[in-house]
Every structure is written in structure tokens, then in C-alpha cells.
Coordinates of C-alpha atoms and ligand atoms in Angstrom, one line a residue:
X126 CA 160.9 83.6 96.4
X127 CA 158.7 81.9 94.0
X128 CA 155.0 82.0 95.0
X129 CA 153.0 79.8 96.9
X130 CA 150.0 79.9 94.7
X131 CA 148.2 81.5 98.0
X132 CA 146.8 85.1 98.7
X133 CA 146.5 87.4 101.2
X134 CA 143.7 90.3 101.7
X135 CA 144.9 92.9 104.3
X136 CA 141.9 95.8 105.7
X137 CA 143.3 98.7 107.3
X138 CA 141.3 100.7 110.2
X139 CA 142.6 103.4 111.9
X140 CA 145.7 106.1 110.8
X141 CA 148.0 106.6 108.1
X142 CA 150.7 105.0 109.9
X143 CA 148.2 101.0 109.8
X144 CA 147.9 102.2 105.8
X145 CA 151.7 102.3 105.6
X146 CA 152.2 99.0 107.8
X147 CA 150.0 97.2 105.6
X148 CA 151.8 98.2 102.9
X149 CA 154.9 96.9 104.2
X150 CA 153.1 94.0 105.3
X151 CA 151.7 93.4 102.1
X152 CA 155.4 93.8 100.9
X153 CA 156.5 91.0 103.5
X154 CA 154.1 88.6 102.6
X155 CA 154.7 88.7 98.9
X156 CA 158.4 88.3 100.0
X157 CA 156.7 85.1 101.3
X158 CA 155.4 83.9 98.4
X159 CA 151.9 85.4 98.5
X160 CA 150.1 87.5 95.7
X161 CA 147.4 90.2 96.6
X162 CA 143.8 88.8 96.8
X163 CA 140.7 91.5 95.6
X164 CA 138.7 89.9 98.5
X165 CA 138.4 87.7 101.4
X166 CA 136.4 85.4 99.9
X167 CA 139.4 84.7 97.2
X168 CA 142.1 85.3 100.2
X169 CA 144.1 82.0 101.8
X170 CA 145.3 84.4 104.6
X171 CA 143.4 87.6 105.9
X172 CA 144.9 90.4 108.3
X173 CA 142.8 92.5 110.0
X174 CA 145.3 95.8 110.5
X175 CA 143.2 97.2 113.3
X176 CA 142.7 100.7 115.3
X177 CA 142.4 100.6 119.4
X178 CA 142.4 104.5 119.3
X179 CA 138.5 104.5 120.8
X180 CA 135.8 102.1 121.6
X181 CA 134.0 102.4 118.5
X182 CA 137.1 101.5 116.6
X183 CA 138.2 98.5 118.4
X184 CA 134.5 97.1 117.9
X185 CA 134.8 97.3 114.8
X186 CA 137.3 94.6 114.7
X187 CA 134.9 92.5 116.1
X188 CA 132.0 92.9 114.1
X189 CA 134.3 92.1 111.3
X190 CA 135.2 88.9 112.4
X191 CA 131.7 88.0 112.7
X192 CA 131.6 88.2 109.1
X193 CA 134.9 86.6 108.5
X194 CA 133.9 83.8 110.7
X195 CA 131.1 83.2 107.4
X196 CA 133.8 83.3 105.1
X197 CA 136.2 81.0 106.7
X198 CA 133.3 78.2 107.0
X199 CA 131.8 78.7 103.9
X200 CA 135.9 78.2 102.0
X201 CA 135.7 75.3 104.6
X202 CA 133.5 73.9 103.1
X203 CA 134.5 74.1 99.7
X204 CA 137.8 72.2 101.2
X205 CA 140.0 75.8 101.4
X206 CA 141.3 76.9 104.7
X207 CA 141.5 80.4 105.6
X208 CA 143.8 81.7 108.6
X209 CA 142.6 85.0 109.8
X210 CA 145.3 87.3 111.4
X211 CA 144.7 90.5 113.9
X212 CA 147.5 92.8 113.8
X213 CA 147.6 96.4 114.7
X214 CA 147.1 98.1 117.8
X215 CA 144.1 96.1 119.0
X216 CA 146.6 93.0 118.9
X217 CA 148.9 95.0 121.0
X218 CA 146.6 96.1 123.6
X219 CA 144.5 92.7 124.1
X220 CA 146.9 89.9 123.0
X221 CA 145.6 87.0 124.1
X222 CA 141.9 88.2 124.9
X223 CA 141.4 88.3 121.1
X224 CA 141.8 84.9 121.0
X225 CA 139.7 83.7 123.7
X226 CA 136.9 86.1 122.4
X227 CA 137.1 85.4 118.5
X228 CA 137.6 81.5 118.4
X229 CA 138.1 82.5 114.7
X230 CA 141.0 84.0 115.1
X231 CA 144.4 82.0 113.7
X232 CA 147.4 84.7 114.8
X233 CA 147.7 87.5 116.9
X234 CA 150.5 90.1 115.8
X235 CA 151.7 93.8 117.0
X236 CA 153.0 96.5 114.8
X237 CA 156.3 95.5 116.2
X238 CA 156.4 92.0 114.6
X239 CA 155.3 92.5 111.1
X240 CA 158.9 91.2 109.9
X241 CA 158.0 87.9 111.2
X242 CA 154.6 87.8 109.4
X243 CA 155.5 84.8 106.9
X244 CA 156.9 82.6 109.5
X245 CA 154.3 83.4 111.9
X246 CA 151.6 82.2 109.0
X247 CA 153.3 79.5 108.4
X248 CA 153.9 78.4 112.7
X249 CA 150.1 78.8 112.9
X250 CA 149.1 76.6 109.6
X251 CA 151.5 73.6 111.7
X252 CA 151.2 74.5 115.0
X253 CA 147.9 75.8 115.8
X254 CA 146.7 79.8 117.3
X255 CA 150.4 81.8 117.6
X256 CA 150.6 85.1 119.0
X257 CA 153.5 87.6 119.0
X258 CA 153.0 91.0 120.2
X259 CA 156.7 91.1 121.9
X260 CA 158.5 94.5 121.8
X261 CA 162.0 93.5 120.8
X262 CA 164.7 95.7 121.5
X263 CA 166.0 95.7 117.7
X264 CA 165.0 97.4 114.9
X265 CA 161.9 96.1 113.1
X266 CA 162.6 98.6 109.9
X267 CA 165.7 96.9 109.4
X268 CA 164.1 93.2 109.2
X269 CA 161.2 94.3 106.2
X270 CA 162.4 93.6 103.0
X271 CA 163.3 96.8 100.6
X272 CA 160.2 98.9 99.4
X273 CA 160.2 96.9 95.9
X274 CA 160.7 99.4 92.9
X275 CA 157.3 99.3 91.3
X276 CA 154.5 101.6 89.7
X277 CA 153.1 103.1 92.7
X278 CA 150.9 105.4 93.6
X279 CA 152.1 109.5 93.4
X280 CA 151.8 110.3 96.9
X281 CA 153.3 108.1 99.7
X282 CA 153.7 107.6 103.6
X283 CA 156.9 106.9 105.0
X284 CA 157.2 106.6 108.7
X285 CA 160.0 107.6 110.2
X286 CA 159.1 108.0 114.3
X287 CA 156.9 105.4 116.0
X288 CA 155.6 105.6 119.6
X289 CA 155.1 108.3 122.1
X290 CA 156.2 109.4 125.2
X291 CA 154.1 111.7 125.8
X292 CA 151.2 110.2 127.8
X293 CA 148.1 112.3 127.3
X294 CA 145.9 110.5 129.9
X295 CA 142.8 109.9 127.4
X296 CA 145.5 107.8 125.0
X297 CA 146.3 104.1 124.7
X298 CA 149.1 104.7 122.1
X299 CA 151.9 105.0 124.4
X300 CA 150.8 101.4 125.4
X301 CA 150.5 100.2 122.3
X302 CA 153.1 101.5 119.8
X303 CA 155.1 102.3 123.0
X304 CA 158.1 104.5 123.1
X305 CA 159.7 107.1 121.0
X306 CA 161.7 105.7 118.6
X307 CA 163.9 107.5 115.3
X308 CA 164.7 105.5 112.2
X309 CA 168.1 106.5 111.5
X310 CA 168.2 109.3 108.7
X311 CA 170.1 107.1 106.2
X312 CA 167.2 104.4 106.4
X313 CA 164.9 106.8 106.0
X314 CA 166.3 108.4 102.8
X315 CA 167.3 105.3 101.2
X316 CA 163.3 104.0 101.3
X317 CA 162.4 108.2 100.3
X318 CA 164.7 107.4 97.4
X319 CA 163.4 104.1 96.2
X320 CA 159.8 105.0 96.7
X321 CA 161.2 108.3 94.3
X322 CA 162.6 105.9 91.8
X323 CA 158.9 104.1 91.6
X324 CA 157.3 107.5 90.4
X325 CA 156.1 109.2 93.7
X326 CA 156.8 113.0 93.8
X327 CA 154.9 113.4 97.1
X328 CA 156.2 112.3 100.4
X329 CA 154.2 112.5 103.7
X330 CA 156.8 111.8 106.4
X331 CA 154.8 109.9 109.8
X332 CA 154.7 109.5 112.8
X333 CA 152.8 109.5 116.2
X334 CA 155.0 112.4 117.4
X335 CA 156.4 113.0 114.4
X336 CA 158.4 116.5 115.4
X337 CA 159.5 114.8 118.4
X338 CA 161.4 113.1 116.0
X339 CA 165.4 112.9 116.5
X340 CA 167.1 110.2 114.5
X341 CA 170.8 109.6 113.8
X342 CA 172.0 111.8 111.2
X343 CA 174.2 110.9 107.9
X344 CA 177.1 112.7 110.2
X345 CA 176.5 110.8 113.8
X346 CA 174.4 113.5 115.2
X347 CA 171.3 113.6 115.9
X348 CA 169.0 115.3 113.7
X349 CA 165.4 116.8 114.0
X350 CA 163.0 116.5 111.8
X351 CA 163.3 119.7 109.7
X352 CA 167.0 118.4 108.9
X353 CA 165.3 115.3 107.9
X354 CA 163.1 117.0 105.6
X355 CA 165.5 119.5 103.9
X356 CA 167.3 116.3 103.0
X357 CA 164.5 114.6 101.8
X358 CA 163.9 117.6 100.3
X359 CA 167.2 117.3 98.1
X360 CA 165.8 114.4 96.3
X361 CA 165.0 115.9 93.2
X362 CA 162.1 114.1 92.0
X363 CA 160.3 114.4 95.4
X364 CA 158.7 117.6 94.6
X365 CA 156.1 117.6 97.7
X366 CA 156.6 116.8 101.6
X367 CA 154.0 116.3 104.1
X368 CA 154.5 115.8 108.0
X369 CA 152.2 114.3 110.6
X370 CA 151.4 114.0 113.2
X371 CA 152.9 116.9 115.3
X372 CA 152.3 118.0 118.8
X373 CA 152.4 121.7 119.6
X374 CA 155.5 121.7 121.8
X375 CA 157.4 119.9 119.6
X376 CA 156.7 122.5 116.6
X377 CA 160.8 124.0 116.8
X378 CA 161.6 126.9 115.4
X379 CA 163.7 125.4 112.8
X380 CA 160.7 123.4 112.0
X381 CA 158.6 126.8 112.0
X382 CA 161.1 128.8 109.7
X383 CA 161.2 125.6 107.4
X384 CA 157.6 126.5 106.3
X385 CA 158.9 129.8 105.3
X386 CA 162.3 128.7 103.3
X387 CA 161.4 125.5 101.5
X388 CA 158.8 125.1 98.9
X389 CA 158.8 121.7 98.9
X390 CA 156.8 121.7 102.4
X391 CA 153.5 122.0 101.6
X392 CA 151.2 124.7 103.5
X393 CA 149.4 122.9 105.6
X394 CA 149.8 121.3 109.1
X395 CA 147.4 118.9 111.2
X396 CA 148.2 120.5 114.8
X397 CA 146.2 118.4 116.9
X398 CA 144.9 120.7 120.2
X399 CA 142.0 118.2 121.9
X400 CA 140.8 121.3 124.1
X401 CA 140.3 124.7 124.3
X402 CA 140.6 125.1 128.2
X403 CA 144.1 124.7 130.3
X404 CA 142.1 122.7 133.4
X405 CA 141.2 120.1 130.8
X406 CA 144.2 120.8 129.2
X407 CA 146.0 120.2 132.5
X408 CA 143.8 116.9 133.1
X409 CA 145.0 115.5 129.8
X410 CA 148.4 116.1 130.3
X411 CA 149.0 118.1 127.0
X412 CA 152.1 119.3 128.3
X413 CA 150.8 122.8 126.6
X414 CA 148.6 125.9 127.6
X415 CA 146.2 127.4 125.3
X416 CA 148.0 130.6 125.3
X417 CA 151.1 128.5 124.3
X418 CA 149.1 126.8 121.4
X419 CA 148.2 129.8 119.9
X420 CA 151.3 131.6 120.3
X421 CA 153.0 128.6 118.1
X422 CA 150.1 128.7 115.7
X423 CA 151.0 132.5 115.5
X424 CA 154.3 131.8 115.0
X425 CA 153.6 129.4 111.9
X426 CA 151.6 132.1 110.8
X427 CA 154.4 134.9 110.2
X428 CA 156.6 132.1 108.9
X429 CA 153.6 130.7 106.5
X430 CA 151.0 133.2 106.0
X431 CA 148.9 131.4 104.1
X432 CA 149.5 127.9 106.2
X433 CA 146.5 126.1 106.0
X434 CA 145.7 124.4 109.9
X435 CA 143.7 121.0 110.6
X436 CA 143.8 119.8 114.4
X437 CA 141.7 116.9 116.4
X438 CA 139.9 117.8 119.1
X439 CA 138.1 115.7 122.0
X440 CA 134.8 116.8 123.5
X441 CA 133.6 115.1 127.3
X442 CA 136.9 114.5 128.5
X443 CA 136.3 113.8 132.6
X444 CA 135.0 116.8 134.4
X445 CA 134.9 119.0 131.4
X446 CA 132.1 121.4 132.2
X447 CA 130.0 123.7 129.3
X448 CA 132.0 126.8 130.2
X449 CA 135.5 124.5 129.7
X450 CA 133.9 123.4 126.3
X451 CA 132.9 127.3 125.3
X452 CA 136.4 127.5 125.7
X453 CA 137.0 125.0 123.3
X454 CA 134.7 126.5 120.5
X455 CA 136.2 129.9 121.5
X456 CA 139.4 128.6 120.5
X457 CA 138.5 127.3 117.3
X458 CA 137.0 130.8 115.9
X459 CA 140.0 132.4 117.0
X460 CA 142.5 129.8 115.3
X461 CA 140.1 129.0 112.5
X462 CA 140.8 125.7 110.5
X463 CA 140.7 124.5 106.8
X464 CA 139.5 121.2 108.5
X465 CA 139.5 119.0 111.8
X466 CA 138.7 116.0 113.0
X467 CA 136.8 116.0 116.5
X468 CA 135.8 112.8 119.0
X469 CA 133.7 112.3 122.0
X470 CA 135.7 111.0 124.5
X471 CA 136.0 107.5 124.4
X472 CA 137.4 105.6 127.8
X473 CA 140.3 103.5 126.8
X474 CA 141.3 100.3 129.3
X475 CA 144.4 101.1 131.1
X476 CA 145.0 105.0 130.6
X477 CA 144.4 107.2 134.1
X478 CA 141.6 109.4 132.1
X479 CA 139.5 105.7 132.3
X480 CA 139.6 105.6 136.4
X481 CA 138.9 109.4 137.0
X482 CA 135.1 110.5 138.3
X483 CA 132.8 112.8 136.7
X484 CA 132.6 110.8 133.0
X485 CA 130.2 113.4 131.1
X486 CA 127.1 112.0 130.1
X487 CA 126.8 110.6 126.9
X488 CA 124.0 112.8 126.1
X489 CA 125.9 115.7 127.2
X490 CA 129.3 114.6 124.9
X491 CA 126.7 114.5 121.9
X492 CA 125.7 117.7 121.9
X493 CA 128.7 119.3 122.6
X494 CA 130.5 117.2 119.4
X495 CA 127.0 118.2 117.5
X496 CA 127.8 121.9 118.2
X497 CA 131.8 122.1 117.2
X498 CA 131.2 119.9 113.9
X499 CA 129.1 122.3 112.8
X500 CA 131.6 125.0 113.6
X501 CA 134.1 123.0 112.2
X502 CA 132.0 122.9 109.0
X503 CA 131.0 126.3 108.6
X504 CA 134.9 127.1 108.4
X505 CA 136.0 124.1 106.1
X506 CA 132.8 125.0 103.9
X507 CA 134.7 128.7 104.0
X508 CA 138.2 127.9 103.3
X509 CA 137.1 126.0 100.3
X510 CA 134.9 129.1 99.1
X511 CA 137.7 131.5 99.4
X512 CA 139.8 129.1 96.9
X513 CA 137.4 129.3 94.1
X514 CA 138.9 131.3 91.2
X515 CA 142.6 130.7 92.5
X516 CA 145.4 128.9 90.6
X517 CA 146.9 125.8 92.2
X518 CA 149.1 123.0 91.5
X519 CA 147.1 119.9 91.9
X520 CA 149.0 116.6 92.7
X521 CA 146.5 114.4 90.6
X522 CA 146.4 110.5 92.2
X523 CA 143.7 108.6 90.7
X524 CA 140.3 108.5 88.8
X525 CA 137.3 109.9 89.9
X526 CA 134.0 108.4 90.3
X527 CA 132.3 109.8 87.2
X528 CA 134.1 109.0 83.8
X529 CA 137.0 110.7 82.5
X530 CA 137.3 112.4 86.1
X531 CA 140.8 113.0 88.2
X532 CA 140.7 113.4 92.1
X533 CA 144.2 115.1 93.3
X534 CA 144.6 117.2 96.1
X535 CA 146.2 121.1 96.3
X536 CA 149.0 122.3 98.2
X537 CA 146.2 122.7 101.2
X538 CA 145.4 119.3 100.8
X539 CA 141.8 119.5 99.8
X540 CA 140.3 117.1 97.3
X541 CA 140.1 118.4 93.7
X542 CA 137.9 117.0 90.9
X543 CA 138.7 118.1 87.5
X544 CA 137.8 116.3 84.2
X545 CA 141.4 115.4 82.9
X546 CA 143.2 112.7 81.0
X547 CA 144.2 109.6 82.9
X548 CA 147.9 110.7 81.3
X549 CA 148.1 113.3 84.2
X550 CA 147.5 110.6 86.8
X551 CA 150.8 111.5 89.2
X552 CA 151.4 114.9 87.5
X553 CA 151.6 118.1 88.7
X554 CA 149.3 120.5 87.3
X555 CA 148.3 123.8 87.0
X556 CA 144.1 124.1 87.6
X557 CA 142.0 126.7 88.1
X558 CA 139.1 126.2 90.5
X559 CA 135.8 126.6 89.6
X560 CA 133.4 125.3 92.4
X561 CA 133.9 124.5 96.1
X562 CA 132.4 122.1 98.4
X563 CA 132.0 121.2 101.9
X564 CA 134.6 118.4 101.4
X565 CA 136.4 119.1 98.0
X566 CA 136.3 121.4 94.7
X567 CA 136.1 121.4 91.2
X568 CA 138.7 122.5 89.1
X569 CA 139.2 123.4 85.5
X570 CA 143.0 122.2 83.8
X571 CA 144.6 125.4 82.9
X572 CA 145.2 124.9 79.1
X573 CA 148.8 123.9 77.6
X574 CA 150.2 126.6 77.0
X575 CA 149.7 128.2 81.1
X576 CA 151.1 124.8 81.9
X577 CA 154.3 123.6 81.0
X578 CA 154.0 120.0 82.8
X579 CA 151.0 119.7 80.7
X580 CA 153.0 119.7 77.3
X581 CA 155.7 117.3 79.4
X582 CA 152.7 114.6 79.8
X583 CA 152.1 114.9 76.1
X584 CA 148.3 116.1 76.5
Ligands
5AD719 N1 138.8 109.3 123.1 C1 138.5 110.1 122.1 N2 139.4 110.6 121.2 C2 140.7 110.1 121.4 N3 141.8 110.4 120.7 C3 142.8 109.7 121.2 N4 142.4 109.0 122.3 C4 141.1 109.3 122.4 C5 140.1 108.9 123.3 N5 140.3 108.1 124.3 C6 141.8 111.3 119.5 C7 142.8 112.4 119.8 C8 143.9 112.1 118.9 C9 143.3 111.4 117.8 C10 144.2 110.5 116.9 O1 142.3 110.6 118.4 O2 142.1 113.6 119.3 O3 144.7 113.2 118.5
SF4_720 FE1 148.4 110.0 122.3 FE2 149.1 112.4 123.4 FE3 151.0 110.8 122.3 FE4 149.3 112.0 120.7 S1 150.8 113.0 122.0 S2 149.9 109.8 120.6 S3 147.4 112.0 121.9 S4 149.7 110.3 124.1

């Protein structure tokens, strides 16, 4: 399609999987005939690709359309119109309250719908407010047009499994990506091999529930998602694989011996556990013991040694008491992460955690979250110590905030700073690190001659 002469701006909030659906969204609306604006002041059409995982985030959204609101009257003014879109999960969950709250507000649209994005845009310009958060039984995948072949990025997303089944009472995701669904392995591998052809060598493979995922093989059968990954990992020019996010009783043991058999899969799994104690456990409907979660974590273990763990974790879930959350903390020193992320329990409209009594005290949930992020620090700050003076491969991804600085990440996935050419942006390469962090480290480039991909990138 030839372009329109108009431009969109697209923000992302939330998870990885909003970052890849606005890439795809992106890719949809140039297919309509819109180029990429570098703000919204410049932007004909702005989406909002918004987060309803907790209160805080689904605020957010609105705060921002405060300041959209500016925008759109001050290009008003100069005789521009703006439309201003809300897609994401907070479309999904509030539909047409979004529009009676933010009179701003031009189109409403759920993750399921981004195919339609174009003539949706276009319905709205003519027609007036549209909104379109249907679930339709088809396949939206099938309806976005091909990844385009072009200079990306190194590393990549590719979802693969939306929605969840599994109904954890604190969570709204079941309600607003819904079910479980596959993408057929085929699908999946063709995008995986374009996205290759554009110059990515790392792959991380999402979804919700992403090891609950079982999609219909190249053969007819159904495959889980460590078949899905030993094919992906036969691309040859994907030389890295990533997976997330998974939920403890979905970690197979196929998906467990994987770490141990194929390189390509990098050491390090986000295994998210939200509490340490089974009656909380029980209240959220994990579906999992503590005993059970660290017998799989145990498991990984022999298969991985090394395996470097991440997990989320609420504090203040209903009725949890100081000796449930000891047992929370407890459980963290015994597993012991490379990093976490950690939440006070945030009431979500419409899941049964919202409706039960005994909410902890907002003062209460503070403290608690005070105490574990410091935990949680004190062994991030650790794991990043014990890496100094150890060789890595670092997947280098872009420049660095101080001149003639690369930020890549290791096998671990930590952040790595090194001074290096811009030539070994999307490289491989060997480093030594020389300084560590709370948050990232410093590495040295191990000289030519230690690195063959270095001669290879002609440094
Ligand atoms: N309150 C706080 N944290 C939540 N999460 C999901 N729902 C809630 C909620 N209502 C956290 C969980 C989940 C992560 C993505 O967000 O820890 O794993
Ligand atoms: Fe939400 Fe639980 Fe499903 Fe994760 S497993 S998306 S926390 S319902």
C-alpha cells in the first residue's frame, strides 16, 4: 500500500507480550499506509498499548490521556486531528467505561482485534467513537500481515501461547487475554524464520502460560513446547532461545531435560512462585505446593546446574498473616534468585481474591514488599558479584548511554556494559567481566585472537 502521508505513535505498558503486539501493530498499520511518528505531538493516530495487571498500572493509562487530551487540542488547533486509540488489556477489561471516562478517547480495541486496526481507524475518522474488544473464534495470527523482512533488532519476542486457564484468584488475565490458545507450530516457525532472515540470532518464545503450551505440530500432533523449541532450535542462525512465562506445574520433564541437552536454551528461567506458604498458596489457586515448587526448581537444577532463576512474587494477598509471609522470605533464601520481580497485592475488579475479607493493610503490604526487595537485592547484588572475572558470550543489542558504549546481556540475562565498536551491535561475543552491579556489569571484549566472532565482524 502506498502511504497515507499519516503517522502513528504506539506506547507500550505492561509485559513483553504488549511490546510484541505493538510491534505487530506497528507492522499493521504501516500495512495501512502509516509511517512511524518519534512522538505524539508529530503522530496523526496514537495507541495507547496498555497493562490492567494492577491498579497502579491501569492508572497509568489514565494519567496519560490527561496529557494526550493537551496534545490533541493543541494539533486542533493548528487544524490537525489526532485519534487516540486504547488497546491492550485495559480495553479488554473496561470496554466501553473507557470511553465514558476519557471523552478523549477515539477507539477502543483488545489484543484480539489488532488485525482490524486500519479499518477500525479509518470507521472512527467517518463514523465517530468505535470499539471492538470481541473475542472471535478465528485465528487473529493468521489475519497480521507477515513480519516484514527488515534490519531489526538482535534479540526478538515471538509469541506463540496467549491466555490462561489457569485462574489464580488475584489475576484479571484469564478475563482479559482469555483462554489458552497454541499457534500452530508451522506459523510459529515460519515468523522464527523470517525474523532469522532480518538478522536476529535471539529468540524469546512468549506467552502467558507459555509451557502450557500445546500447538499442532508439522506432523498433526500436538506438540509441547520443548518440541517447539528444539525446532526452533534447528534454525541455524537462531543461536539463542528464551521462554516465558512458565508456571511451575507446567515445567515437563522434557522441558526440564531440554535445559540439559540443548545449548541453544539459555540458562535462565523466570519461574514465577507469588508465595511462600501453601494456605496462601491454596487461596490463590496456584494449583502447586511449596514443596512441589521446589522439588521442580530442584529438578531444573540437576538438569542445569548453573540455571540462573528469576520469579514474581505477591506480598498482602487476603488473609496473608506475618508468619505466611516468613514463609515467603524463607522460601526465597532457600531457592535463591539471580533476580525477581515482587508486587503488593493489588485488587483487580472481577477476580474472587477482590470480594474475599481480611485485605491486609496497606501499611502492612509495604513493609512486607520493603523487607523481600531488599532480600531480593542482596542476592541479585550477589549473583552479579560471583560473575566478575568469568568469560561469557554477550548478545550485544544496542548503544550504551556513554559514548562508544555497548549494552548486551549474558547467557543469565544480566545487562552488560562494555566499551566496543558499534560493528558488534547483534554479535556474539566473547567478554570478560570486570565489575558488577546491583543491576548490570561491566565487561572487557576479550581481544581478537580469544574471539573468533570478533575477526568475523571485521574489528
Ligand atoms: N496484584 C499484585 N500482583 C499481581 N500480579 C498479577 N496479578 C496481581 C495482582 N492482582 C503479578 C503476579 C504475576 C505478575 C505478572 O504480576 O506476580 O506473576
Ligand atoms: Fe494470571 Fe495465574 Fe494465569 Fe499467571 S497462571 S496469567 S498469574 S491466572
Amino acid at each position: 500500500m502506498t502511504g497515507t502521508g499519516k503517522r502513528h505513535f504506539i506506547k507500550t505498558f505492561g509485559c513483553q507480550m504488549n511490546v510484541y503486539d505493538s510491534e505487530r501493530m506497528a507492522e499493521a498499520l504501516d500495512a495501512a499506509g502509516y509511517a512511524a511518528a518519534d512522538s505524539p505531538e508529530t503522530a496523526d493516530l496514537v495507541v495507547l498499548n496498555t497493562c490492567h495487571i494492577r491498579e497502579k498500572a491501569a492508572e497509568k493509562i489514565y494519567s496519560e490521556l490527561g496529557r494526550l487530551k493537551q496534545i490533541k487540542s493543541a494539533r486542533e488547533k493548528d487544524g490537525r486531528r489526532t485519534m487516540i486509540a486504547v488497546a491492550g488489556c485495559v480495553a479488554q477489561a473496561e470496554g466501553r467505561e473507557i470511553l465514558t471516562r476519557a471523552p478523549v478517547v477515539d477507539l477502543v480495541v483488545g489484543p484480539q482485534s489488532y488485525h482490524r486496526l486500519g479499518d477500525l481507524v479509518g470507521e472512527a475518522a467517518v463514523n465517530g467513537r468505535v470499539i471492538d474488544v470481541d473475542f472471535p473464534e478465528d485465528d487473529k495470527f493468521n489475519h497480521l500481515p507477515d513480519r516484514p523482512v527488515k534490519r531489526r533488532s538482535a534479540s526478538a519476542f515471538l509469541t506463540v501461547q496467549e491466555g490462561c486457564d489457569k485462574f489464580c484468584t488475584f489475576c484479571v488475565v484469564p478475563y482479559t487475554r482469555g483462554v489458552e490458545y497454541s499457534r500452530p507450530v508451522r506459523e510459529v516457525v515460519q515468523e522464527a524464520e523470517r525474523l532469522a532472515l532480518a538478522g536476529v540470532c535471539e529468540l524469546t518464545v512468549l506467552g502467558q502460560n507459555v509451557n502450557a503450551y500445546h500447538g499442532e505440530g508439522e506432523d498433526g500432533t500436538t506438540w509441547s513446547l520443548a518440541r517447539l523449541l528444539r525446532r526452533l532450535a534447528d534454525i541455524p542462525s537462531v543461536r539463542r532461545l528464551r521462554y516465558t512465562t512458565s508456571h511451575p506445574r507446567d515445567m515437563s520433564d522434557d522441558l526440564i531435560a531440554l535445559h540439559g541437552e540443548e545449548e541453544k536454551v539459555m540458562p535462565y528461567l523466570h519461574l514465577p512462585f507469588q508465595a511462600g506458604s501453601d494456605r496462601i498458596l491454596g487461596a490463590m489457586n496456584r494449583k502447586h505446593t511449596r514443596a512441589e515448587y521446589t522439588e521442580t526448581v530442584a529438578r531444573i537444577r540437576r538438569a542445569r546446574p548453573d540455571i540462573a532463576l528469576s520469579t514474581d512474587i505477591i506480598v498482602g494477598f487476603p488473609g496473608e498473616t506475618d508468619a505466611d509471609f516468613r514463609q515467603t522470605m524463607d522460601l526465597v533464601k532457600e531457592v535463591e534468585f539471580a533476580q525477581a520481580y515482587s508486587f503488593k497485592y493489588s485488587a483487580r475488579p472481577g477476580t474472587p481474591a477482590e470480594t474475599m475479607t481480611d485485605q491486609v493493610p496497606e501499611d502492612v503490604k509495604s513493609e512486607r514488599l520493603h523487607a523481600l526487595q531488599a532480600l531480593l537485592a542482596a542476592q541479585q547484588a550477589a549473583f552479579n558479584a560471583s560473575c566478575v572475572g568469568r568469560r561469557f558470550e554477550v548478545l550485544f543489542e544496542r548503544r550504551g548511554r556513554r559514548p562508544g558504549q555497548l549494552v548486551g546481556r549474558t547467557p543469565y540475562l544480566q545487562a552488560v556494559h562494555a566499551d566496543a565498536p558499534d560493528a558488534l551491535i547483534g554479535q556474539l561475543i566473547e567478554v570478560e567481566i570486570s565489575g558488577a552491579g546491583p543491576n548490570s556489569l561491566e565487561a572487557d571484549i576479550l581481544s581478537v585472537a580469544d574471539t573468533p566472532d570478533l575477526a568475523s565482524a571485521g574489528v
